[in-house]
Amino acid sequence: GAVVSQHPSWVICKSGTSVKIECRSLDFQATTMFWYRQFPKQSLMLMATSNEGSKATYEQGVEKDKFLINHASLTLSTLTVTSAHPEDSSFYICSARDPETSYEQYFGPGTRLTVT
Amino acid sequence: AQSVAQPEDQVNVAEGNPLTVKCTYSVSGNPYLFWYVQYPNRGLQFLLKYITGDNLVKGSYGFEAEFNKSQTSFHLKKPSALVSDSALYFCAVRGRLNYGGATNKLIFGTGTLLAVQP
């Protein structure tokens, strides 16, 4: 099946700094990628939909200036958490939609962000 | 409103026994339904999907799910549970637009922790 990778798998940063998380589709081209946030023992919350070559679509309540998304190529989307605060600590998961199998999303392994 | 409900936070089952993880949905039109499994500190792994056709869908690792339109349910089942099946299971439905078309967004349930005792 299709493989999606994320880097880094975990990161610790200081409050006020910015962190970039990469999401790559390894064996297919993804015109659409999704970014989710998951709190402990909770479900996934969709943050934004990332479309290659255009601006991301953010869900209600998600600050676009804080969570910058760039989808510059068909295999790479990045999420930058700007001016991170401890409340941004979470598990961030990306997924990519393979247009060849249009109904499925393939998920990355996730990135654990801890802001101290 | 479009939603997915997983009524059980946790399901406990003995190894070798059959298991069922429940899911009900609310979406207009014909639903596209999915089950995913998540192991600790990992992303989601696709198990199976229902798009159309046979109501009984077979997926990975011996799991299957039955689509029941009248009960708006899509329960996940396995005839004989393994300890290695212990994980967090998510049911999801693909969202619908107001005019009836499908979106790319997945709406997830809150997850059910499956614990299989040896």
PDB file of C-alpha atoms in Angstrom:
ATOM      1  CA  GLY A   1       0.000   0.000   0.000  1.00  0.00           C
ATOM      2  CA  ALA A   2       0.870   3.658  -0.186  1.00  0.00           C
ATOM      3  CA  VAL A   3       3.367   4.954   2.361  1.00  0.00           C
ATOM      4  CA  VAL A   4       3.386   8.315   4.087  1.00  0.00           C
ATOM      5  CA  SER A   5       6.293   9.417   6.231  1.00  0.00           C
ATOM      6  CA  GLN A   6       6.645  12.191   8.775  1.00  0.00           C
ATOM      7  CA  HIS A   7       9.716  13.884  10.103  1.00  0.00           C
ATOM      8  CA  PRO A   8      10.630  14.290  12.849  1.00  0.00           C
ATOM      9  CA  SER A   9       8.884  11.558  14.808  1.00  0.00           C
ATOM     10  CA  TRP A  10       9.276  13.574  17.968  1.00  0.00           C
ATOM     11  CA  VAL A  11      10.544  17.036  18.818  1.00  0.00           C
ATOM     12  CA  ILE A  12      11.038  19.085  21.962  1.00  0.00           C
ATOM     13  CA  CYS A  13      11.254  22.838  21.628  1.00  0.00           C
ATOM     14  CA  LYS A  14      11.258  25.862  23.867  1.00  0.00           C
ATOM     15  CA  SER A  15       8.293  28.164  24.173  1.00  0.00           C
ATOM     16  CA  GLY A  16       8.393  30.941  21.581  1.00  0.00           C
ATOM     17  CA  THR A  17      10.312  29.019  18.942  1.00  0.00           C
ATOM     18  CA  SER A  18       8.961  27.598  15.689  1.00  0.00           C
ATOM     19  CA  VAL A  19       8.900  23.973  14.645  1.00  0.00           C
ATOM     20  CA  LYS A  20       8.498  22.507  11.165  1.00  0.00           C
ATOM     21  CA  ILE A  21       7.014  19.075  10.566  1.00  0.00           C
ATOM     22  CA  GLU A  22       7.323  17.385   7.184  1.00  0.00           C
ATOM     23  CA  CYS A  23       4.874  14.978   5.600  1.00  0.00           C
ATOM     24  CA  ARG A  24       5.915  13.022   2.517  1.00  0.00           C
ATOM     25  CA  SER A  25       4.111  10.581   0.274  1.00  0.00           C
ATOM     26  CA  LEU A  26       6.813   8.094  -0.664  1.00  0.00           C
ATOM     27  CA  ASP A  27       5.377   6.130  -3.543  1.00  0.00           C
ATOM     28  CA  PHE A  28       2.551   8.196  -4.901  1.00  0.00           C
ATOM     29  CA  GLN A  29       1.738  11.776  -5.738  1.00  0.00           C
ATOM     30  CA  ALA A  30      -0.668  13.400  -3.351  1.00  0.00           C
ATOM     31  CA  THR A  31      -2.585  16.398  -4.578  1.00  0.00           C
ATOM     32  CA  THR A  32      -4.284  16.632  -1.214  1.00  0.00           C
ATOM     33  CA  MET A  33      -2.824  16.176   2.243  1.00  0.00           C
ATOM     34  CA  PHE A  34      -4.457  16.605   5.612  1.00  0.00           C
ATOM     35  CA  TRP A  35      -3.115  17.677   8.987  1.00  0.00           C
ATOM     36  CA  TYR A  36      -4.653  16.363  12.177  1.00  0.00           C
ATOM     37  CA  ARG A  37      -4.054  16.973  15.827  1.00  0.00           C
ATOM     38  CA  GLN A  38      -4.653  14.339  18.465  1.00  0.00           C
ATOM     39  CA  PHE A  39      -4.772  14.915  22.199  1.00  0.00           C
ATOM     40  CA  PRO A  40      -4.123  12.022  24.584  1.00  0.00           C
ATOM     41  CA  LYS A  41      -6.871   9.414  24.495  1.00  0.00           C
ATOM     42  CA  GLN A  42      -8.911  11.527  22.094  1.00  0.00           C
ATOM     43  CA  SER A  43      -9.890  11.378  18.489  1.00  0.00           C
ATOM     44  CA  LEU A  44      -8.220  13.087  15.579  1.00  0.00           C
ATOM     45  CA  MET A  45      -9.145  16.693  14.957  1.00  0.00           C
ATOM     46  CA  LEU A  46      -8.742  17.889  11.395  1.00  0.00           C
ATOM     47  CA  MET A  47      -6.754  21.107  11.364  1.00  0.00           C
ATOM     48  CA  ALA A  48      -6.457  21.847   7.674  1.00  0.00           C
ATOM     49  CA  THR A  49      -6.573  20.488   4.171  1.00  0.00           C
ATOM     50  CA  SER A  50      -3.479  21.123   2.110  1.00  0.00           C
ATOM     51  CA  ASN A  51      -3.733  21.276  -1.674  1.00  0.00           C
ATOM     52  CA  GLU A  52      -0.656  21.275  -3.847  1.00  0.00           C
ATOM     53  CA  GLY A  53       0.044  24.665  -5.332  1.00  0.00           C
ATOM     54  CA  SER A  54      -2.679  26.525  -3.472  1.00  0.00           C
ATOM     55  CA  LYS A  55      -3.466  27.846  -0.042  1.00  0.00           C
ATOM     56  CA  ALA A  56      -4.500  25.448   2.676  1.00  0.00           C
ATOM     57  CA  THR A  57      -8.077  25.334   3.890  1.00  0.00           C
ATOM     58  CA  TYR A  58      -8.251  25.621   7.648  1.00  0.00           C
ATOM     59  CA  GLU A  59     -10.967  24.239   9.877  1.00  0.00           C
ATOM     60  CA  GLN A  60     -12.941  26.569  12.061  1.00  0.00           C
ATOM     61  CA  GLY A  61     -11.031  27.589  15.146  1.00  0.00           C
ATOM     62  CA  VAL A  62      -7.571  26.786  13.773  1.00  0.00           C
ATOM     63  CA  GLU A  63      -5.274  29.806  13.572  1.00  0.00           C
ATOM     64  CA  LYS A  64      -3.778  29.948  10.101  1.00  0.00           C
ATOM     65  CA  ASP A  65      -1.056  32.351  11.190  1.00  0.00           C
ATOM     66  CA  LYS A  66       0.037  30.012  13.936  1.00  0.00           C
ATOM     67  CA  PHE A  67      -0.101  26.771  11.974  1.00  0.00           C
ATOM     68  CA  LEU A  68       1.505  27.523   8.617  1.00  0.00           C
ATOM     69  CA  ILE A  69       0.992  24.902   5.944  1.00  0.00           C
ATOM     70  CA  ASN A  70       2.907  24.672   2.708  1.00  0.00           C
ATOM     71  CA  HIS A  71       2.273  22.082   0.004  1.00  0.00           C
ATOM     72  CA  ALA A  72       4.900  23.005  -2.534  1.00  0.00           C
ATOM     73  CA  SER A  73       5.149  19.675  -4.327  1.00  0.00           C
ATOM     74  CA  LEU A  74       3.034  16.602  -4.974  1.00  0.00           C
ATOM     75  CA  THR A  75       4.969  14.617  -2.395  1.00  0.00           C
ATOM     76  CA  LEU A  76       5.642  17.095   0.389  1.00  0.00           C
ATOM     77  CA  SER A  77       3.557  19.152   2.772  1.00  0.00           C
ATOM     78  CA  THR A  78       4.937  20.967   5.783  1.00  0.00           C
ATOM     79  CA  LEU A  79       3.300  22.211   8.963  1.00  0.00           C
ATOM     80  CA  THR A  80       5.096  24.945  10.878  1.00  0.00           C
ATOM     81  CA  VAL A  81       3.988  25.683  14.407  1.00  0.00           C
ATOM     82  CA  THR A  82       5.022  29.286  14.945  1.00  0.00           C
ATOM     83  CA  SER A  83       5.781  30.811  18.333  1.00  0.00           C
ATOM     84  CA  ALA A  84       4.989  27.536  20.016  1.00  0.00           C
ATOM     85  CA  HIS A  85       3.457  27.439  23.481  1.00  0.00           C
ATOM     86  CA  PRO A  86       3.047  24.526  25.896  1.00  0.00           C
ATOM     87  CA  GLU A  87      -0.609  24.202  24.913  1.00  0.00           C
ATOM     88  CA  ASP A  88       0.545  23.365  21.376  1.00  0.00           C
ATOM     89  CA  SER A  89       2.077  20.162  22.711  1.00  0.00           C
ATOM     90  CA  SER A  90       0.277  17.367  20.964  1.00  0.00           C
ATOM     91  CA  PHE A  91       0.530  14.497  18.503  1.00  0.00           C
ATOM     92  CA  TYR A  92       0.342  15.781  14.932  1.00  0.00           C
ATOM     93  CA  ILE A  93      -0.599  13.370  12.183  1.00  0.00           C
ATOM     94  CA  CYS A  94      -0.692  13.941   8.462  1.00  0.00           C
ATOM     95  CA  SER A  95      -2.455  11.947   5.809  1.00  0.00           C
ATOM     96  CA  ALA A  96      -2.365  11.947   2.038  1.00  0.00           C
ATOM     97  CA  ARG A  97      -4.991  11.065  -0.471  1.00  0.00           C
ATOM     98  CA  ASP A  98      -3.892   8.885  -3.330  1.00  0.00           C
ATOM     99  CA  PRO A  99      -5.898   9.964  -6.381  1.00  0.00           C
ATOM    100  CA  GLU A 100      -5.538   6.460  -7.815  1.00  0.00           C
ATOM    101  CA  THR A 101      -7.562   5.108  -4.903  1.00  0.00           C
ATOM    102  CA  SER A 102      -9.671   8.166  -4.387  1.00  0.00           C
ATOM    103  CA  TYR A 103     -11.533   7.086  -1.300  1.00  0.00           C
ATOM    104  CA  GLU A 104      -8.598   6.279   0.898  1.00  0.00           C
ATOM    105  CA  GLN A 105      -6.339   8.395   3.027  1.00  0.00           C
ATOM    106  CA  TYR A 106      -2.942   7.046   4.044  1.00  0.00           C
ATOM    107  CA  PHE A 107      -1.634   8.246   7.382  1.00  0.00           C
ATOM    108  CA  GLY A 108       1.836   9.129   8.500  1.00  0.00           C
ATOM    109  CA  PRO A 109       3.260   7.759  11.764  1.00  0.00           C
ATOM    110  CA  GLY A 110       2.744  11.040  13.576  1.00  0.00           C
ATOM    111  CA  THR A 111       4.976  13.617  15.255  1.00  0.00           C
ATOM    112  CA  ARG A 112       4.998  14.112  19.006  1.00  0.00           C
ATOM    113  CA  LEU A 113       5.583  17.785  19.784  1.00  0.00           C
ATOM    114  CA  THR A 114       6.476  18.855  23.314  1.00  0.00           C
ATOM    115  CA  VAL A 115       6.853  22.551  24.045  1.00  0.00           C
ATOM    116  CA  THR A 116       8.654  23.384  27.289  1.00  0.00           C
TER     117      THR A 116
ATOM    118  CA  ALA B   1     -24.983  17.218  11.259  1.00  0.00           C
ATOM    119  CA  GLN B   2     -22.537  14.621  10.059  1.00  0.00           C
ATOM    120  CA  SER B   3     -21.089  12.499  12.808  1.00  0.00           C
ATOM    121  CA  VAL B   4     -19.721   9.158  13.842  1.00  0.00           C
ATOM    122  CA  ALA B   5     -20.377   7.561  17.208  1.00  0.00           C
ATOM    123  CA  GLN B   6     -18.403   4.865  18.909  1.00  0.00           C
ATOM    124  CA  PRO B   7     -20.426   4.210  22.049  1.00  0.00           C
ATOM    125  CA  GLU B   8     -17.812   2.178  23.878  1.00  0.00           C
ATOM    126  CA  ASP B   9     -14.622   3.768  25.169  1.00  0.00           C
ATOM    127  CA  GLN B  10     -13.164   0.334  25.789  1.00  0.00           C
ATOM    128  CA  VAL B  11     -13.930  -3.235  24.830  1.00  0.00           C
ATOM    129  CA  ASN B  12     -12.426  -6.128  26.745  1.00  0.00           C
ATOM    130  CA  VAL B  13     -12.295  -9.606  25.266  1.00  0.00           C
ATOM    131  CA  ALA B  14     -10.435 -12.808  25.988  1.00  0.00           C
ATOM    132  CA  GLU B  15      -8.022 -14.128  23.413  1.00  0.00           C
ATOM    133  CA  GLY B  16      -9.726 -16.559  21.052  1.00  0.00           C
ATOM    134  CA  ASN B  17     -13.165 -15.075  21.586  1.00  0.00           C
ATOM    135  CA  PRO B  18     -15.012 -13.104  18.927  1.00  0.00           C
ATOM    136  CA  LEU B  19     -14.873  -9.328  19.168  1.00  0.00           C
ATOM    137  CA  THR B  20     -17.149  -6.511  18.073  1.00  0.00           C
ATOM    138  CA  VAL B  21     -16.367  -2.810  18.085  1.00  0.00           C
ATOM    139  CA  LYS B  22     -19.447  -0.715  17.471  1.00  0.00           C
ATOM    140  CA  CYS B  23     -19.875   2.266  15.172  1.00  0.00           C
ATOM    141  CA  THR B  24     -22.910   4.229  14.071  1.00  0.00           C
ATOM    142  CA  TYR B  25     -22.951   7.128  11.690  1.00  0.00           C
ATOM    143  CA  SER B  26     -25.060  10.060  10.631  1.00  0.00           C
ATOM    144  CA  VAL B  27     -24.540  11.401   7.137  1.00  0.00           C
ATOM    145  CA  SER B  28     -26.805  12.261   4.265  1.00  0.00           C
ATOM    146  CA  GLY B  29     -26.772  10.064   1.213  1.00  0.00           C
ATOM    147  CA  ASN B  30     -24.774   6.895   0.765  1.00  0.00           C
ATOM    148  CA  PRO B  31     -21.896   6.789   3.228  1.00  0.00           C
ATOM    149  CA  TYR B  32     -18.265   5.956   2.589  1.00  0.00           C
ATOM    150  CA  LEU B  33     -17.154   4.222   5.794  1.00  0.00           C
ATOM    151  CA  PHE B  34     -13.735   3.294   7.106  1.00  0.00           C
ATOM    152  CA  TRP B  35     -12.043   1.562  10.019  1.00  0.00           C
ATOM    153  CA  TYR B  36      -8.538   2.444  11.159  1.00  0.00           C
ATOM    154  CA  VAL B  37      -6.335   1.031  13.919  1.00  0.00           C
ATOM    155  CA  GLN B  38      -3.779   2.980  15.921  1.00  0.00           C
ATOM    156  CA  TYR B  39      -1.014   1.484  18.026  1.00  0.00           C
ATOM    157  CA  PRO B  40       0.604   3.616  20.774  1.00  0.00           C
ATOM    158  CA  ASN B  41       2.496   6.639  19.441  1.00  0.00           C
ATOM    159  CA  ARG B  42       1.856   5.598  15.866  1.00  0.00           C
ATOM    160  CA  GLY B  43      -0.249   6.898  13.022  1.00  0.00           C
ATOM    161  CA  LEU B  44      -3.417   5.263  11.798  1.00  0.00           C
ATOM    162  CA  GLN B  45      -3.390   2.084   9.758  1.00  0.00           C
ATOM    163  CA  PHE B  46      -6.190   1.391   7.306  1.00  0.00           C
ATOM    164  CA  LEU B  47      -8.191  -1.754   8.058  1.00  0.00           C
ATOM    165  CA  LEU B  48     -11.121  -1.742   5.665  1.00  0.00           C
ATOM    166  CA  LYS B  49     -13.690   0.383   3.891  1.00  0.00           C
ATOM    167  CA  TYR B  50     -17.236   0.255   2.610  1.00  0.00           C
ATOM    168  CA  ILE B  51     -18.046   2.219  -0.517  1.00  0.00           C
ATOM    169  CA  THR B  52     -20.751   0.197  -2.216  1.00  0.00           C
ATOM    170  CA  GLY B  53     -21.695  -3.393  -2.905  1.00  0.00           C
ATOM    171  CA  ASP B  54     -21.622  -6.300  -0.469  1.00  0.00           C
ATOM    172  CA  ASN B  55     -22.586  -5.223   3.032  1.00  0.00           C
ATOM    173  CA  LEU B  56     -19.957  -7.492   4.577  1.00  0.00           C
ATOM    174  CA  VAL B  57     -16.514  -6.073   4.015  1.00  0.00           C
ATOM    175  CA  LYS B  58     -13.352  -8.021   4.710  1.00  0.00           C
ATOM    176  CA  GLY B  59     -10.158  -6.230   5.606  1.00  0.00           C
ATOM    177  CA  SER B  60      -6.679  -6.610   6.996  1.00  0.00           C
ATOM    178  CA  TYR B  61      -5.602  -8.937   9.819  1.00  0.00           C
ATOM    179  CA  GLY B  62      -8.801 -10.986   9.706  1.00  0.00           C
ATOM    180  CA  PHE B  63     -11.101  -8.082  10.506  1.00  0.00           C
ATOM    181  CA  GLU B  64     -14.440  -7.557   8.822  1.00  0.00           C
ATOM    182  CA  ALA B  65     -17.261  -5.082   9.134  1.00  0.00           C
ATOM    183  CA  GLU B  66     -20.927  -5.179   8.292  1.00  0.00           C
ATOM    184  CA  PHE B  67     -22.713  -2.205   6.814  1.00  0.00           C
ATOM    185  CA  ASN B  68     -26.301  -1.955   7.998  1.00  0.00           C
ATOM    186  CA  LYS B  69     -28.145   0.864   6.312  1.00  0.00           C
ATOM    187  CA  SER B  70     -31.344   0.594   8.324  1.00  0.00           C
ATOM    188  CA  GLN B  71     -29.450   0.798  11.605  1.00  0.00           C
ATOM    189  CA  THR B  72     -26.843   3.226  10.223  1.00  0.00           C
ATOM    190  CA  SER B  73     -24.144   1.032  11.679  1.00  0.00           C
ATOM    191  CA  PHE B  74     -20.768  -0.276  10.580  1.00  0.00           C
ATOM    192  CA  HIS B  75     -19.564  -2.558  13.374  1.00  0.00           C
ATOM    193  CA  LEU B  76     -16.084  -4.028  13.246  1.00  0.00           C
ATOM    194  CA  LYS B  77     -15.770  -7.744  13.951  1.00  0.00           C
ATOM    195  CA  LYS B  78     -13.249 -10.517  14.183  1.00  0.00           C
ATOM    196  CA  PRO B  79     -14.080 -14.179  14.829  1.00  0.00           C
ATOM    197  CA  SER B  80     -11.104 -14.865  17.108  1.00  0.00           C
ATOM    198  CA  ALA B  81      -9.251 -12.092  18.916  1.00  0.00           C
ATOM    199  CA  LEU B  82      -5.489 -11.996  19.371  1.00  0.00           C
ATOM    200  CA  VAL B  83      -3.547 -10.225  22.094  1.00  0.00           C
ATOM    201  CA  SER B  84      -1.763  -8.340  19.320  1.00  0.00           C
ATOM    202  CA  ASP B  85      -5.122  -6.863  18.260  1.00  0.00           C
ATOM    203  CA  SER B  86      -5.039  -4.692  21.380  1.00  0.00           C
ATOM    204  CA  ALA B  87      -5.031  -1.117  20.094  1.00  0.00           C
ATOM    205  CA  LEU B  88      -7.189   1.948  19.538  1.00  0.00           C
ATOM    206  CA  TYR B  89      -9.772   1.598  16.779  1.00  0.00           C
ATOM    207  CA  PHE B  90     -11.352   4.479  14.902  1.00  0.00           C
ATOM    208  CA  CYS B  91     -14.421   4.458  12.722  1.00  0.00           C
ATOM    209  CA  ALA B  92     -14.674   7.228  10.124  1.00  0.00           C
ATOM    210  CA  VAL B  93     -17.061   8.458   7.473  1.00  0.00           C
ATOM    211  CA  ARG B  94     -16.274  10.600   4.493  1.00  0.00           C
ATOM    212  CA  GLY B  95     -18.028  13.928   4.761  1.00  0.00           C
ATOM    213  CA  ARG B  96     -20.780  15.106   2.472  1.00  0.00           C
ATOM    214  CA  LEU B  97     -21.352  18.547   1.005  1.00  0.00           C
ATOM    215  CA  ASN B  98     -24.718  20.244   1.170  1.00  0.00           C
ATOM    216  CA  TYR B  99     -25.572  19.317  -2.394  1.00  0.00           C
ATOM    217  CA  GLY B 100     -24.746  15.689  -1.730  1.00  0.00           C
ATOM    218  CA  GLY B 101     -21.280  15.376  -3.165  1.00  0.00           C
ATOM    219  CA  ALA B 102     -18.555  13.782  -1.088  1.00  0.00           C
ATOM    220  CA  THR B 103     -15.710  15.757   0.398  1.00  0.00           C
ATOM    221  CA  ASN B 104     -12.194  14.533   1.010  1.00  0.00           C
ATOM    222  CA  LYS B 105     -12.572  15.067   4.725  1.00  0.00           C
ATOM    223  CA  LEU B 106     -12.880  12.178   7.127  1.00  0.00           C
ATOM    224  CA  ILE B 107     -15.042  12.518  10.205  1.00  0.00           C
ATOM    225  CA  PHE B 108     -13.730  10.320  12.981  1.00  0.00           C
ATOM    226  CA  GLY B 109     -15.403   8.719  15.949  1.00  0.00           C
ATOM    227  CA  THR B 110     -13.869   9.139  19.376  1.00  0.00           C
ATOM    228  CA  GLY B 111     -12.135   5.780  19.234  1.00  0.00           C
ATOM    229  CA  THR B 112     -12.525   2.498  21.095  1.00  0.00           C
ATOM    230  CA  LEU B 113      -9.691   0.921  22.996  1.00  0.00           C
ATOM    231  CA  LEU B 114      -9.655  -2.812  22.437  1.00  0.00           C
ATOM    232  CA  ALA B 115      -7.992  -4.835  25.170  1.00  0.00           C
ATOM    233  CA  VAL B 116      -7.495  -8.535  24.506  1.00  0.00           C
ATOM    234  CA  GLN B 117      -6.555 -10.568  27.559  1.00  0.00           C
ATOM    235  CA  PRO B 118      -4.399 -13.670  27.157  1.00  0.00           C
TER     236      PRO B 118
END
